[in-house]
Tab-separated table of C-alpha atoms in Angstrom:
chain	number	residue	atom	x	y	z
A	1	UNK	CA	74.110	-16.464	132.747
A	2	UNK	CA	75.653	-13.327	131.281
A	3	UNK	CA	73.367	-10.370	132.721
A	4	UNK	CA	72.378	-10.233	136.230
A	5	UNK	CA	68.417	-10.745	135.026
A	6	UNK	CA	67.236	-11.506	131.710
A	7	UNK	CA	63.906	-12.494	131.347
A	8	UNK	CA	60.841	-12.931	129.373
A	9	UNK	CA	61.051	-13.225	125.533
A	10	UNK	CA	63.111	-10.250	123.927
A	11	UNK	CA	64.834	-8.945	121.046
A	12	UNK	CA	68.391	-7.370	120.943
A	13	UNK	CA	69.747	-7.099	117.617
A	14	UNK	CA	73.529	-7.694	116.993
A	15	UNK	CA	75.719	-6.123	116.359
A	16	UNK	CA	75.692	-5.030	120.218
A	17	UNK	CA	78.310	-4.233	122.743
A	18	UNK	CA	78.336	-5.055	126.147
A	19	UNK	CA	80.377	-4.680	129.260
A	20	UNK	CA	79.705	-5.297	132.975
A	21	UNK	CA	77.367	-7.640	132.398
A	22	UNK	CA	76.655	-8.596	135.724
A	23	UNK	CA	74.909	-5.180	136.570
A	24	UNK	CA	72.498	-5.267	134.107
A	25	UNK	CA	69.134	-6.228	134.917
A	26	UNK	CA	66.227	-6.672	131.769
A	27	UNK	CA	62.534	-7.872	132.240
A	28	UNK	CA	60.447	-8.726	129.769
A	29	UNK	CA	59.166	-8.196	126.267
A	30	UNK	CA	62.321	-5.869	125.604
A	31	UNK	CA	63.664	-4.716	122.236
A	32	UNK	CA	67.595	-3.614	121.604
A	33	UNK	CA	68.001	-2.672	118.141
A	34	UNK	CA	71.651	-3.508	116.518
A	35	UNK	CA	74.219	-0.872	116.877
A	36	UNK	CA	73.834	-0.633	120.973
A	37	UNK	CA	76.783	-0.338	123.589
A	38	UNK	CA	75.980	-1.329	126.771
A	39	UNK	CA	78.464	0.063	129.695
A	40	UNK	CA	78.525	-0.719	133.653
A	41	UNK	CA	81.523	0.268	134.575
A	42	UNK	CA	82.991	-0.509	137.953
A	43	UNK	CA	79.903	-0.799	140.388
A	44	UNK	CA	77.144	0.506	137.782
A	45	UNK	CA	73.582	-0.902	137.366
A	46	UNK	CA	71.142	-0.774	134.803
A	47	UNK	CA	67.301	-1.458	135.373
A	48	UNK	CA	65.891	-2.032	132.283
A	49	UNK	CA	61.654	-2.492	132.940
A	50	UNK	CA	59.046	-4.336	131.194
A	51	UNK	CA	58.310	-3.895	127.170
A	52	UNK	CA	60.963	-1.516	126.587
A	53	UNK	CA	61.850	-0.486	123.006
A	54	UNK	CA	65.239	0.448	122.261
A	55	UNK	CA	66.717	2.046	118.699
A	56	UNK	CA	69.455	1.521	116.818
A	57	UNK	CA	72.652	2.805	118.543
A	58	UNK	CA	72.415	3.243	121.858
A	59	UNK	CA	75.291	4.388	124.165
A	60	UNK	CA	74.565	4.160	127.309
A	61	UNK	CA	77.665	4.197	130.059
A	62	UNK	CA	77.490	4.411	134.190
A	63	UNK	CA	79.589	3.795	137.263
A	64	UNK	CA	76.732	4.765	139.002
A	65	UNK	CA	73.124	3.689	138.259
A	66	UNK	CA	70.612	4.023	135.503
A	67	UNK	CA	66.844	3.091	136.097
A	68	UNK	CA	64.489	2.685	132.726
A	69	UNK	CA	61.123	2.167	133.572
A	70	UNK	CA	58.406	0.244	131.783
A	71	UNK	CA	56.705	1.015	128.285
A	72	UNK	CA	59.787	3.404	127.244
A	73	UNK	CA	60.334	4.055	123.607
A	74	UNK	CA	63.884	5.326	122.734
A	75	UNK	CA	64.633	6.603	119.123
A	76	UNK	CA	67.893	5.654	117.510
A	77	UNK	CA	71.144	7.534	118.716
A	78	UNK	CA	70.463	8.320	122.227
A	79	UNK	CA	73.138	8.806	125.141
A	80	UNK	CA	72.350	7.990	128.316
A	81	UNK	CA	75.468	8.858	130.588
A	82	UNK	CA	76.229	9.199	134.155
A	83	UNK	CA	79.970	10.430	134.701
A	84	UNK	CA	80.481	14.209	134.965
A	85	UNK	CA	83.628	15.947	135.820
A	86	UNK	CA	84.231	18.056	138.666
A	87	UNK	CA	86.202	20.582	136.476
A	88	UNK	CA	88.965	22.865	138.395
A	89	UNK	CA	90.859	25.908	136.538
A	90	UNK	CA	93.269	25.145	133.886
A	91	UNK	CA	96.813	24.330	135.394
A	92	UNK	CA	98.268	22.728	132.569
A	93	UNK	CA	96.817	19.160	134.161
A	94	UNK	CA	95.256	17.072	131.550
A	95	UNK	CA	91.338	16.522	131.421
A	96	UNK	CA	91.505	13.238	132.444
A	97	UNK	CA	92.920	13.710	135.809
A	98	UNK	CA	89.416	15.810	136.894
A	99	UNK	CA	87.792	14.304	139.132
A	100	UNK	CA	84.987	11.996	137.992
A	101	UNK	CA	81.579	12.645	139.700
A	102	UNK	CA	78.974	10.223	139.416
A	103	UNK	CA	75.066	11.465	139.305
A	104	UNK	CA	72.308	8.579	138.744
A	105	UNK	CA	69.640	8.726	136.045
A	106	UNK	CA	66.263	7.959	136.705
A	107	UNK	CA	63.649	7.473	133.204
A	108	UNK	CA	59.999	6.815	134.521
A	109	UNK	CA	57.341	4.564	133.226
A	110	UNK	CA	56.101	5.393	129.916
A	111	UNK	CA	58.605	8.350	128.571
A	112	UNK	CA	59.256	8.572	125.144
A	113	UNK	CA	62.915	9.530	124.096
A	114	UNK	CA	63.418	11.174	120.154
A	115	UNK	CA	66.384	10.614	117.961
A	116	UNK	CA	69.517	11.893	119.016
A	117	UNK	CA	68.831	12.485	122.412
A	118	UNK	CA	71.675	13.282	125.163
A	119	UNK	CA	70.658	12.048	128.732
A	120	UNK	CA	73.445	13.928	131.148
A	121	UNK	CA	74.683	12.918	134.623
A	122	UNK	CA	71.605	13.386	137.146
A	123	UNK	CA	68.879	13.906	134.922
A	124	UNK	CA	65.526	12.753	136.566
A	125	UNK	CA	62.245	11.853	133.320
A	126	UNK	CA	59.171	11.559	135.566
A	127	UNK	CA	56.263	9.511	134.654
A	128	UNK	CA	54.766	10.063	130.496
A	129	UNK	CA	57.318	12.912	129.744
A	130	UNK	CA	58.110	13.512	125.646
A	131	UNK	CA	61.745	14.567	124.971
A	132	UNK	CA	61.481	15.821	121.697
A	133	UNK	CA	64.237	15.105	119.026
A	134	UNK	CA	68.172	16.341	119.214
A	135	UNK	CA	67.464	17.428	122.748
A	136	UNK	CA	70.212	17.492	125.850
A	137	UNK	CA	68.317	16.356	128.472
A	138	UNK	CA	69.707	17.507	132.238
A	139	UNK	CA	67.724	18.176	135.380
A	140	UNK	CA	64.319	17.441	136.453
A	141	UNK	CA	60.894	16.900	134.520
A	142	UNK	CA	57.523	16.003	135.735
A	143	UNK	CA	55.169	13.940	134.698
A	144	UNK	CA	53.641	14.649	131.088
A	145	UNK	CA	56.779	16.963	130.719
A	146	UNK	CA	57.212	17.698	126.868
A	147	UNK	CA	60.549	19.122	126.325
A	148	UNK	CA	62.947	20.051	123.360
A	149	UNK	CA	66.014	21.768	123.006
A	150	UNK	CA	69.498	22.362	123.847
A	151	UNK	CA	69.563	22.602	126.498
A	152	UNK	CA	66.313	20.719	127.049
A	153	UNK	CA	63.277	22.898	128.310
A	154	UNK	CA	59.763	22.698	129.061
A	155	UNK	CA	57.158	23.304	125.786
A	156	UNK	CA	53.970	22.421	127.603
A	157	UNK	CA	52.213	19.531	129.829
A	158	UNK	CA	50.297	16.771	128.466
């Protein structure tokens, strides 16, 4: 078996990239439209709930974890990432050598993600939010959150 859990009858379209395998979970009735990239890097795990719908192009990347609850519906060209940088002054040191600081991402039952979404290090989608398109998600929403923008704010409750 190639991921940790697969199960149920699913779709994911190819072409699709995966890596670390073995820390991704997926229950049933899922969709992953073509274009996708897949990353658990080091100890990372993915939760992927019950009939989930995924679009096109998905990058989603984590050396932490990433929980996505039942009935989501992502939009093509979403990021999903966990891995901030702890960023010191500028010394003349190259990026790379900050510090990496991992911050897990939690999307509740039922959210609905636009197109061209950005999902940041430690952001938290409670139960029914909206994220409306083009928006940088990062933070906390509650349940029946709408939100839009860049950075991604509150519009109104459902």
């Amino acid at each position: 078996m190639l991921f940790k859990k697969l199960s149920g009858i699913g779709y994911i379209g190819k072409p699709i990239f995966c890596k670390g395998l073995r820390g991704i979970s997926i229950n049933r009735r899922f969709r992953i439209f073509p274009g996708s990239r897949i990353e658990c890097l080091k100890f990372g795990k993915i939760f992927i709930g019950e009939n989930v719908s995924i679009g096109h192009n998905l990058f989603i990347q984590t050396s932490s974890r990433i929980n996505i609850g039942s009935n989501v519906n992502m939009s093509a060209n979403v990021f999903i990432g966990s891995t901030d940088y702890s960023i010191k002054p500028y010394n003349g040191e190259p990026f790379l050598k900050q510090k990496e600081v991992e911050r897990p991402i939690a999307i509740e039952d039922g959210v609905f993600i636009g197109y061209g979404v950005v999902i940041l290090p430690g952001a938290y989608l409670s139960k029914g939010c909206i994220v409306g398109a083009n928006s940088v998600v990062k933070g906390r929403f509650e349940s029946g959150s709408i939100i839009a923008g860049s950075p991604a704010r509150l519009i109104r409750k459902r």
